CSV table of C-alpha atoms in Angstrom, one decimal:
chain,number,residue,atom,x,y,z
A,143,MET,CA,-4.5,-14.9,21.3
A,144,SER,CA,-2.5,-12.8,18.9
A,145,THR,CA,-0.6,-11.1,21.8
A,146,ALA,CA,0.2,-14.5,23.3
A,147,LEU,CA,1.5,-15.8,20.0
A,148,ALA,CA,3.5,-12.6,19.5
A,149,GLU,CA,5.5,-13.5,22.6
A,150,LEU,CA,6.6,-16.7,20.9
A,151,VAL,CA,7.3,-14.9,17.6
A,152,ASP,CA,9.4,-12.4,19.5
A,153,ASN,CA,11.6,-15.2,20.8
A,154,SER,CA,11.9,-16.7,17.3
A,155,LEU,CA,13.0,-13.4,15.8
A,156,GLN,CA,15.4,-12.7,18.6
A,157,ALA,CA,16.9,-16.2,17.9
A,158,GLY,CA,17.6,-15.1,14.4
A,159,ALA,CA,14.8,-17.1,12.7
A,160,THR,CA,13.9,-16.3,9.1
A,161,ASN,CA,11.0,-18.8,8.9
A,162,ILE,CA,8.3,-19.1,11.5
A,163,ALA,CA,5.5,-21.6,11.0
A,164,ILE,CA,2.3,-21.5,13.1
A,165,THR,CA,0.2,-24.6,12.9
A,166,ILE,CA,-3.3,-24.8,14.4
A,167,ASP,CA,-4.9,-28.2,14.7
A,168,TRP,CA,-8.6,-28.0,15.8
A,169,PRO,CA,-10.4,-31.4,15.8
A,170,ALA,CA,-14.2,-31.2,15.9
A,171,ASP,CA,-14.4,-33.0,19.2
A,172,ALA,CA,-11.4,-31.6,21.0
A,173,LEU,CA,-9.6,-28.5,22.1
A,174,PRO,CA,-7.2,-26.9,19.7
A,175,GLU,CA,-3.5,-27.6,19.6
A,176,ILE,CA,-1.1,-24.8,18.4
A,177,VAL,CA,2.5,-25.2,17.4
A,178,VAL,CA,5.0,-22.5,16.6
A,179,ALA,CA,8.2,-23.7,15.0
A,180,ASP,CA,11.2,-21.7,13.8
A,181,ASN,CA,14.7,-22.1,12.2
A,182,GLY,CA,16.5,-19.9,14.7
A,183,ILE,CA,19.7,-20.7,16.6
A,184,GLY,CA,17.9,-22.9,19.2
A,185,MET,CA,18.7,-23.2,22.9
A,186,SER,CA,21.4,-24.8,25.0
A,187,LYS,CA,20.4,-27.4,27.6
A,188,ASP,CA,20.6,-24.8,30.4
A,189,GLU,CA,18.5,-22.3,28.4
A,190,LEU,CA,15.9,-25.0,27.7
A,191,GLU,CA,15.6,-26.0,31.3
A,192,ALA,CA,15.1,-22.3,32.3
A,193,CYS,CA,12.7,-21.2,29.5
A,194,LEU,CA,9.5,-22.2,31.4
A,195,ARG,CA,10.6,-20.7,34.7
A,196,PHE,CA,9.2,-17.2,35.3
A,197,GLY,CA,12.1,-14.8,35.0
A,198,GLY,CA,14.4,-17.5,33.7
A,199,SER,CA,15.4,-15.7,30.5
A,200,SER,CA,19.1,-15.4,29.6
A,201,ARG,CA,18.2,-12.0,28.2
A,202,PHE,CA,16.9,-10.5,31.5
A,203,ASP,CA,17.0,-6.7,31.3
A,204,ALA,CA,18.6,-6.8,27.9
A,205,ARG,CA,17.9,-3.8,25.7
A,206,GLU,CA,19.1,-4.9,22.3
A,207,SER,CA,15.8,-6.5,21.0
A,208,PHE,CA,12.4,-7.7,22.2
A,209,GLY,CA,13.1,-9.8,25.2
A,210,ARG,CA,13.9,-8.3,28.6
A,211,PHE,CA,11.9,-9.7,31.4
A,212,GLY,CA,11.9,-13.5,31.0
A,213,MET,CA,8.2,-13.8,31.5
A,214,GLY,CA,7.0,-14.0,27.9
A,215,LEU,CA,7.1,-17.7,27.1
A,216,PRO,CA,5.6,-19.2,30.3
A,217,ALA,CA,3.1,-16.4,30.8
A,218,ALA,CA,1.9,-16.3,27.2
A,219,SER,CA,1.7,-20.1,27.0
A,220,LEU,CA,-0.3,-20.6,30.2
A,221,SER,CA,-2.7,-17.8,29.3
A,222,GLN,CA,-3.9,-20.0,26.4
A,223,ALA,CA,-3.1,-23.6,27.1
A,224,ARG,CA,-3.1,-26.1,30.0
A,225,ARG,CA,0.1,-27.8,28.8
A,226,VAL,CA,3.1,-26.3,27.0
A,227,GLU,CA,6.0,-28.2,25.6
A,228,VAL,CA,9.2,-26.6,24.3
A,229,THR,CA,11.6,-28.5,22.0
A,230,THR,CA,14.9,-27.3,20.7
A,231,TRP,CA,17.8,-28.6,18.6
A,232,ARG,CA,21.2,-27.3,17.4
A,233,GLY,CA,23.8,-28.3,14.8
A,234,GLY,CA,21.6,-31.0,13.3
A,235,GLY,CA,21.8,-32.9,16.5
A,236,ALA,CA,19.1,-34.6,18.6
A,237,GLU,CA,16.1,-32.7,19.9
A,238,HIS,CA,15.6,-32.0,23.6
A,239,TRP,CA,12.4,-30.9,25.2
A,240,VAL,CA,10.8,-29.8,28.5
A,241,ALA,CA,7.1,-29.5,29.4
A,242,LEU,CA,4.8,-27.8,31.9
A,243,ASP,CA,1.4,-29.3,32.6
A,244,VAL,CA,-1.0,-27.2,34.6
A,245,ASP,CA,-3.4,-30.1,35.3
A,246,ALA,CA,-0.6,-32.3,36.6
A,247,VAL,CA,0.7,-29.5,38.9
A,248,ALA,CA,-2.9,-28.9,40.2
A,249,ALA,CA,-3.1,-32.7,40.9
A,250,GLY,CA,-0.1,-32.4,43.2
A,251,ALA,CA,2.8,-33.3,40.8
A,252,SER,CA,6.0,-31.3,41.0
A,253,PRO,CA,6.9,-29.4,37.8
A,254,THR,CA,9.9,-31.2,36.3
A,255,LEU,CA,11.8,-29.0,33.9
A,256,THR,CA,14.7,-31.3,33.2
A,257,ALA,CA,15.6,-31.6,29.5
A,258,ARG,CA,14.6,-34.9,27.9
A,259,ARG,CA,16.0,-36.3,24.7
A,260,GLY,CA,13.5,-36.7,21.8
A,261,SER,CA,13.5,-38.1,18.3
A,262,ARG,CA,14.7,-35.9,15.4
A,263,THR,CA,11.7,-34.5,13.5
A,264,SER,CA,12.7,-31.1,12.1
A,265,ILE,CA,14.4,-30.5,8.8
A,266,SER,CA,16.2,-27.3,9.8
A,267,THR,CA,19.7,-27.5,11.3
A,268,SER,CA,18.7,-25.6,14.4
A,269,GLY,CA,15.6,-24.1,15.8
A,270,CYS,CA,12.8,-24.3,18.4
A,271,ARG,CA,9.3,-25.6,18.6
A,272,VAL,CA,6.6,-24.6,21.1
A,273,ARG,CA,3.5,-26.8,21.4
A,274,TRP,CA,0.4,-25.7,23.2
A,275,THR,CA,-2.2,-28.4,24.0
A,276,GLN,CA,-5.6,-28.2,25.7
A,277,CYS,CA,-6.0,-24.6,24.5
A,278,ASP,CA,-9.2,-23.7,26.5
A,279,ARG,CA,-8.9,-19.8,26.3
A,280,ILE,CA,-9.5,-19.2,22.6
A,281,GLU,CA,-12.4,-16.8,22.0
A,282,TYR,CA,-13.1,-17.8,18.4
A,283,ARG,CA,-15.4,-20.7,17.6
A,284,ARG,CA,-14.3,-21.4,14.1
A,285,LEU,CA,-10.8,-22.0,12.8
A,286,ALA,CA,-11.2,-19.8,9.8
A,287,TRP,CA,-12.2,-16.8,12.0
A,288,LEU,CA,-9.1,-17.4,14.2
A,289,GLU,CA,-6.8,-17.7,11.1
A,290,ARG,CA,-8.2,-14.5,9.6
A,291,SER,CA,-7.8,-12.6,12.9
A,292,LEU,CA,-4.2,-13.8,13.4
A,293,HIS,CA,-3.2,-12.9,9.8
A,294,ARG,CA,-4.4,-9.3,10.4
A,295,ALA,CA,-2.9,-8.9,13.9
A,296,LEU,CA,0.5,-10.6,13.3
A,297,GLY,CA,0.8,-9.0,9.9
A,298,ARG,CA,0.4,-5.6,11.5
A,299,ILE,CA,2.6,-6.3,14.6
A,300,TYR,CA,5.5,-7.7,12.5
A,301,ARG,CA,5.0,-5.7,9.3
A,302,ARG,CA,8.6,-4.4,9.3
A,303,PHE,CA,10.1,-7.9,9.6
A,304,LEU,CA,7.7,-9.4,7.0
A,305,ALA,CA,8.4,-6.6,4.6
A,306,SER,CA,12.2,-7.3,5.1
A,307,GLY,CA,12.0,-11.0,4.1
A,308,THR,CA,11.0,-12.9,7.3
A,309,VAL,CA,8.6,-15.6,6.3
A,310,MET,CA,5.7,-16.4,8.6
A,311,THR,CA,2.9,-18.8,7.9
A,312,ILE,CA,-0.4,-19.8,9.5
A,313,ASN,CA,-1.4,-23.4,8.5
A,314,GLY,CA,0.7,-23.0,5.4
A,315,SER,CA,-0.7,-19.6,4.3
A,316,GLN,CA,1.9,-16.8,4.3
A,317,VAL,CA,1.3,-13.8,6.5
A,318,ASP,CA,1.5,-10.6,4.6
A,319,PRO,CA,2.6,-7.2,6.2
A,320,VAL,CA,-0.3,-5.0,7.2
A,321,ASP,CA,0.8,-1.3,7.2
A,322,PRO,CA,-1.7,1.0,9.0
A,323,MET,CA,0.0,4.0,7.4
A,324,LEU,CA,-1.3,2.6,4.0
A,325,LEU,CA,1.9,3.9,2.3
A,326,SER,CA,2.1,0.7,0.1
A,327,THR,CA,-1.6,0.2,-0.3
A,328,LYS,CA,-2.6,1.1,-3.9
A,329,VAL,CA,-6.3,1.6,-4.6
A,330,GLU,CA,-7.8,3.7,-7.4
A,331,ARG,CA,-4.2,4.3,-8.6
A,332,ALA,CA,-3.4,6.1,-5.3
A,333,THR,CA,-1.6,5.5,-2.0
A,334,ALA,CA,-1.2,7.4,1.2
A,335,ARG,CA,1.8,9.8,1.3
A,336,LEU,CA,4.2,10.9,4.0
A,337,GLU,CA,3.5,14.4,5.4
A,338,PHE,CA,6.5,16.4,6.6
A,339,GLN,CA,10.0,15.1,7.3
A,340,PRO,CA,10.2,12.5,10.2
A,341,LEU,CA,10.4,14.2,13.6
A,342,GLU,CA,13.1,13.1,16.1
A,343,PHE,CA,13.0,13.8,19.8
A,344,GLU,CA,16.1,13.0,21.9
A,345,LEU,CA,15.3,11.7,25.5
A,346,GLU,CA,17.6,10.6,28.3
A,347,THR,CA,17.7,6.9,29.1
A,348,SER,CA,17.9,5.2,32.5
A,349,THR,CA,21.7,5.0,32.0
A,350,GLY,CA,22.2,8.7,31.4
A,351,GLU,CA,22.7,8.3,27.6
A,352,THR,CA,20.2,9.6,25.0
A,353,SER,CA,18.0,7.8,22.5
A,354,ALA,CA,15.6,9.1,19.8
A,355,VAL,CA,11.9,8.8,19.4
A,356,THR,CA,11.0,9.0,15.7
A,357,VAL,CA,7.6,10.1,14.6
A,358,ARG,CA,6.1,9.9,11.0
A,359,PHE,CA,2.8,11.2,9.7
A,360,ALA,CA,0.9,10.0,6.6
A,361,MET,CA,-2.1,11.5,4.8
A,362,LEU,CA,-4.6,9.3,3.0
A,363,PRO,CA,-5.8,10.4,-0.5
A,364,VAL,CA,-9.2,11.8,0.3
A,365,HIS,CA,-10.0,12.8,-3.3
A,366,ARG,CA,-9.3,9.2,-4.6
A,367,TRP,CA,-10.7,7.1,-1.7
A,368,HIS,CA,-13.7,9.1,-0.4
A,369,GLY,CA,-16.1,7.3,-2.8
A,370,LEU,CA,-15.0,3.8,-1.9
A,371,ASP,CA,-17.8,1.6,-0.5
A,372,ASN,CA,-17.7,0.9,3.3
A,373,ALA,CA,-16.7,-2.7,2.8
A,374,THR,CA,-13.6,-1.7,0.8
A,375,LYS,CA,-12.8,1.0,3.4
A,376,ARG,CA,-12.8,-1.5,6.2
A,377,ARG,CA,-10.9,-4.1,4.1
A,378,ILE,CA,-8.0,-1.8,3.3
A,379,GLY,CA,-7.9,-0.2,6.7
A,380,ILE,CA,-9.3,3.3,6.2
A,381,VAL,CA,-11.9,2.6,8.8
A,382,GLY,CA,-10.9,0.8,12.0
A,383,GLN,CA,-7.1,1.2,11.8
A,384,GLY,CA,-6.7,5.0,12.2
A,385,GLY,CA,-4.8,6.7,15.0
A,386,VAL,CA,-1.3,6.1,16.3
A,387,SER,CA,0.9,3.0,15.9
A,388,ILE,CA,3.8,2.7,18.4
A,389,LEU,CA,6.7,0.4,17.6
A,390,ARG,CA,9.4,-0.8,19.9
A,391,ALA,CA,12.5,-2.2,18.1
A,392,GLY,CA,10.5,-2.3,14.9
A,393,ARG,CA,7.6,-4.3,16.4
A,394,GLU,CA,4.2,-2.8,17.1
A,395,ILE,CA,3.3,-2.8,20.8
A,396,ALA,CA,0.4,-0.4,20.9
A,397,SER,CA,-2.2,1.2,18.6
A,398,GLY,CA,-4.9,3.7,19.3
A,399,TRP,CA,-4.9,7.4,20.3
A,400,HIS,CA,-1.7,8.1,22.1
A,401,LEU,CA,0.4,11.2,22.8
A,402,MET,CA,-2.0,13.6,21.0
A,403,GLY,CA,-2.4,16.0,24.0
A,404,GLY,CA,-5.8,17.6,24.2
A,405,LYS,CA,-6.8,16.6,20.7
A,406,ARG,CA,-9.7,14.2,20.7
A,407,LYS,CA,-10.1,11.7,17.9
A,408,GLU,CA,-12.8,12.4,15.3
A,409,ASN,CA,-14.0,10.6,12.2
A,410,TYR,CA,-11.9,12.9,10.1
A,411,ASP,CA,-8.8,11.6,11.9
A,412,ASP,CA,-9.2,8.2,10.2
A,413,TRP,CA,-7.8,9.9,7.1
A,414,TRP,CA,-4.3,10.6,8.5
A,415,ARG,CA,-1.9,8.3,10.4
A,416,CYS,CA,0.9,8.6,12.9
A,417,GLU,CA,3.7,6.1,13.6
A,418,ILE,CA,5.9,6.5,16.7
A,419,GLU,CA,9.1,4.4,17.0
A,420,PHE,CA,11.6,4.0,19.8
A,421,GLU,CA,14.3,1.5,21.0
A,422,PRO,CA,14.1,-0.5,24.3
A,423,ALA,CA,16.5,1.9,25.9
A,424,LEU,CA,13.5,4.2,26.4
A,425,ASP,CA,11.2,1.6,27.9
A,426,GLU,CA,10.9,3.6,31.1
A,427,HIS,CA,9.6,6.6,29.3
A,428,PHE,CA,6.9,4.5,27.5
A,429,GLY,CA,6.0,2.5,30.6
A,430,ILE,CA,6.7,-0.9,29.1
A,431,THR,CA,5.5,-3.8,31.3
A,432,ILE,CA,6.4,-7.5,31.3
A,433,ASN,CA,4.1,-8.4,28.5
A,434,LYS,CA,5.3,-5.6,26.2
A,435,GLN,CA,1.8,-4.7,25.3
A,436,GLY,CA,0.5,-1.1,25.6
A,437,VAL,CA,2.2,2.0,26.8
A,438,ARG,CA,2.0,4.3,29.8
A,439,PRO,CA,3.9,7.4,28.8
A,440,SER,CA,6.0,9.2,31.4
A,441,ALA,CA,5.5,12.9,32.2
A,442,ALA,CA,8.9,13.7,30.6
A,443,LEU,CA,7.9,11.9,27.3
A,444,ARG,CA,4.5,13.8,27.2
A,445,GLU,CA,6.2,17.1,27.8
A,446,ALA,CA,8.8,16.5,25.1
A,447,ILE,CA,6.6,15.4,22.2
A,448,GLU,CA,2.9,16.0,23.0
A,449,PRO,CA,2.7,19.7,22.2
A,450,GLU,CA,4.1,19.3,18.7
A,451,LEU,CA,2.2,16.1,17.9
A,452,GLU,CA,-1.1,17.7,19.0
A,453,SER,CA,-0.4,20.7,16.8
A,454,ILE,CA,0.3,18.5,13.8
A,455,ALA,CA,-2.8,16.4,14.6
A,456,ARG,CA,-5.0,19.5,14.5
A,457,LEU,CA,-3.3,20.7,11.3
A,458,LEU,CA,-3.9,17.3,9.5
A,459,ASN,CA,-7.5,17.3,10.8
A,460,ALA,CA,-8.0,20.7,9.2
A,461,ARG,CA,-6.4,19.4,5.9
A,462,VAL,CA,-8.8,16.4,5.8
A,463,ARG,CA,-11.8,18.7,6.4
A,464,GLN,CA,-10.6,20.9,3.6
A,465,ALA,CA,-10.1,18.0,1.3
A,466,PHE,CA,-13.7,16.8,1.9
A,467,GLU,CA,-14.9,20.3,1.2
A,468,GLU,CA,-13.0,20.2,-2.0
A,469,VAL,CA,-14.6,16.9,-2.9
A,470,LYS,CA,-18.0,18.2,-2.1
A,471,PHE,CA,-17.3,21.3,-4.2
A,472,GLN,CA,-16.0,19.3,-7.1
A,473,THR,CA,-19.0,17.0,-7.1
A,474,ALA,CA,-21.4,19.9,-7.2
A,475,ALA,CA,-19.4,21.4,-10.2
A,476,GLU,CA,-19.6,18.2,-12.3
A,477,ALA,CA,-22.8,19.4,-14.0
A,478,SER,CA,-21.1,22.5,-15.3
A,479,CYS,CA,-18.2,20.5,-16.5
A,480,ARG,CA,-20.5,18.1,-18.5
A,481,ILE,CA,-22.1,21.1,-20.1
A,482,ALA,CA,-18.8,22.6,-21.0
A,483,ALA,CA,-17.6,19.3,-22.5
A,484,ALA,CA,-20.7,19.0,-24.6
A,485,ALA,CA,-20.2,22.5,-26.0
A,486,ASP,CA,-16.5,22.0,-26.6
A,487,ARG,CA,-16.9,20.0,-29.8
A,488,ASP,CA,-18.3,23.2,-31.4
A,489,LEU,CA,-15.4,25.4,-30.3
A,490,PRO,CA,-12.0,26.0,-32.0
A,491,ILE,CA,-9.7,23.0,-31.4
A,492,ILE,CA,-6.8,23.6,-29.1
A,493,ALA,CA,-3.8,21.7,-30.2
A,494,SER,CA,-2.0,19.7,-27.5
A,495,GLY,CA,1.1,17.8,-28.9
A,496,SER,CA,-0.1,15.3,-31.5
A,497,ARG,CA,-3.6,15.1,-30.0
A,498,GLY,CA,-6.7,17.1,-30.8
A,499,GLY,CA,-10.4,16.9,-30.3
A,500,ALA,CA,-12.8,18.1,-27.6
A,501,LEU,CA,-11.7,18.8,-24.1
A,502,THR,CA,-13.0,17.5,-20.8
A,503,TYR,CA,-13.3,19.7,-17.8
A,504,ARG,CA,-12.7,19.6,-14.0
A,505,ILE,CA,-13.4,22.3,-11.3
A,506,GLY,CA,-11.7,22.0,-7.9
A,507,SER,CA,-10.8,24.3,-5.1
A,508,GLU,CA,-7.8,24.7,-2.7
A,509,PRO,CA,-5.8,27.4,-0.9
A,510,MET,CA,-3.3,29.3,-3.1
A,511,PRO,CA,-1.4,32.6,-2.9
A,512,VAL,CA,-4.1,35.2,-2.5
A,513,GLU,CA,-3.1,37.2,-5.6
A,514,SER,CA,-4.5,34.5,-7.9
A,515,MET,CA,-8.2,33.9,-8.3
A,516,PHE,CA,-7.7,30.5,-9.9
A,517,ARG,CA,-5.2,28.3,-11.6
A,518,SER,CA,-5.8,26.4,-14.8
A,519,THR,CA,-3.9,23.6,-16.6
A,520,LEU,CA,-4.4,21.7,-19.8
A,521,THR,CA,-3.1,18.2,-19.6
A,522,GLN,CA,-4.0,15.3,-21.9
A,523,ARG,CA,-7.2,17.0,-23.1
A,524,MET,CA,-8.3,17.8,-19.6
A,525,LEU,CA,-8.8,21.4,-18.6
A,526,ASP,CA,-8.4,21.6,-14.9
A,527,LEU,CA,-9.6,24.8,-13.2
A,528,THR,CA,-8.7,25.1,-9.5
A,529,LEU,CA,-10.3,28.0,-7.6
A,530,ASN,CA,-8.4,29.8,-4.8
A,531,VAL,CA,-10.5,29.5,-1.6
A,532,ASP,CA,-8.4,32.3,-0.1
A,533,HIS,CA,-9.2,34.8,-2.8
A,534,PRO,CA,-12.1,37.2,-1.9
A,535,ALA,CA,-13.9,36.2,-5.1
A,536,PHE,CA,-14.5,32.6,-3.8
A,537,ALA,CA,-16.4,33.8,-0.8
A,538,ALA,CA,-18.2,36.5,-2.7
A,539,LEU,CA,-19.4,34.3,-5.5
A,540,TYR,CA,-19.9,30.9,-3.8
A,541,ARG,CA,-20.9,31.5,-0.3
A,542,PRO,CA,-24.3,33.0,-1.1
A,543,LEU,CA,-25.0,30.1,-3.5
A,544,GLN,CA,-24.1,27.5,-0.8
A,545,THR,CA,-26.8,28.9,1.6
A,546,ILE,CA,-29.6,28.8,-1.0
A,547,GLU,CA,-31.0,25.5,-2.3
A,548,SER,CA,-33.2,26.3,-5.2
A,549,GLU,CA,-33.4,25.8,-9.0
A,550,ALA,CA,-32.5,29.5,-9.5
A,551,ALA,CA,-29.3,29.1,-7.3
A,552,THR,CA,-28.3,26.0,-9.3
A,553,GLU,CA,-28.7,27.8,-12.6
A,554,LEU,CA,-26.7,30.8,-11.3
A,555,ARG,CA,-23.9,28.6,-10.1
A,556,THR,CA,-23.8,26.8,-13.5
A,557,SER,CA,-23.7,30.2,-15.3
A,558,LEU,CA,-20.8,31.3,-13.0
A,559,GLU,CA,-18.8,28.1,-13.5
A,560,LEU,CA,-19.3,28.2,-17.3
A,561,PHE,CA,-18.1,31.8,-17.3
A,562,LEU,CA,-14.9,30.7,-15.4
A,563,LEU,CA,-14.4,27.6,-17.6
A,564,SER,CA,-14.8,29.7,-20.8
A,565,PHE,CA,-12.3,32.2,-19.4
A,566,ALA,CA,-9.8,29.4,-18.6
A,567,ARG,CA,-10.3,27.8,-22.1
A,568,SER,CA,-9.7,31.2,-23.7
A,569,ALA,CA,-6.5,31.5,-21.7
A,570,ALA,CA,-5.4,28.0,-22.9
A,571,GLN,CA,-6.3,28.9,-26.5
A,572,MET,CA,-4.2,32.1,-26.4
A,573,GLU,CA,-1.2,30.3,-24.8
A,574,ARG,CA,-1.2,27.6,-27.4
A,575,SER,CA,-1.2,30.3,-30.1
A,576,GLY,CA,1.8,32.1,-28.5
A,577,GLN,CA,0.0,34.9,-26.8
A,578,HIS,CA,0.9,35.7,-23.2
A,579,PHE,CA,-2.1,35.5,-20.8
A,580,ASP,CA,-0.5,35.2,-17.4
A,581,ASP,CA,-0.1,38.9,-16.8
A,582,LEU,CA,-3.7,39.6,-17.7
A,583,LEU,CA,-5.0,36.9,-15.3
A,584,ARG,CA,-2.8,38.2,-12.5
A,585,ILE,CA,-3.8,41.9,-13.0
A,586,TRP,CA,-7.5,40.9,-13.4
A,587,SER,CA,-7.4,38.8,-10.3
A,588,SER,CA,-5.8,41.6,-8.3
A,589,ASN,CA,-8.2,44.3,-9.5
A,590,TYR,CA,-11.3,42.2,-9.0
A,591,GLY,CA,-10.1,41.3,-5.5
A,592,ARG,CA,-9.6,44.9,-4.5
A,593,MET,CA,-13.0,45.9,-5.9
A,594,LEU,CA,-14.7,43.1,-3.8
A,595,ARG,CA,-13.0,44.3,-0.7
A,596,LYS,CA,-14.4,47.8,-1.2
A,597,SER,CA,-17.9,46.5,-1.9
């Protein structure tokens, strides 16, 4: 249903519409009726009489926007309804309409697509209205389910246009943009972020010119969102919307796992996203068919972009894995941080601007330059200690503890982490009193690392 309606929305947008209203009337004892109305430029009499003929588009093989094949309106309409009626008007003048009735044609009547004059009902100066009746192909059994599905699907397909001011409604309820990249979705004071600069790949078009394929990657905030409940993860799109989104002329035509080479999708890959965008001039490379749904990449396209995209996919997968390891490590270190915080009220106060009082603590881990064993920062009464997973001390101290699950191992880990936290607190205390500690930390880290390598 959403892909069929998208064909009508495509026509509205290409006609310059800024307001598209979808109305679904579903009586309890009858088949649904669906109307899509817009305020675009409308159609001439000749265009109206050709719009329900297969291949009758005035935009045949045009590469400027969505339309190209002249099959969208009749094919989409008859895939959902047994009768379709198209009405158009221009310049505040009278409405004209044509209709195609499958049941009448099946009964032996000849399809008559001569434009007929109708009474004026629209408030916009110009526009078009497509009415489907006897919709017998709808898979949903409840109107609310259908509305919810269309909001998600059309909000995602046309997210660029909705975000730029186009107004689309379903039974009066506005459709909001749905961004699978989650760059504008703020939860737990965090959003996804772009990774790397956008990549551009120039490909030759069917006319001998060149056009660019633009690729963007986004990384989801694992540290902030990993603890969300499953219902929230599904609602905001962490689960169920991962992978690759492909946009043609700003409109999504495919989503899934595309152009990633030999990289297979794993659960970790839900935590990063890819968006591939191209213009209709490259339709042949993406294998665009008459319904403009899905892609069949050419060998030239695969050869041009798959190796780099696969490499980045594997890199982002590794980053997600590392982020989850850091979350696991930080969770295990929370007990030591609570003990340190409880003891802090008995320790000398470290002044921080106009604020004083006890500190809170956090222990994390991430890759850093190998010469530093850890990094510590004191911000707003939070002492943040980040251990360097690439320093030999991390493996020497933590790896044995990770392989042993016992009370003694837990106590040893707590003692180790309290040693590190007390060291970092001492460093912060010295820095606040004007003593330089960075050189000592660097020299100590280097000496300790060399000793461990010799052990």
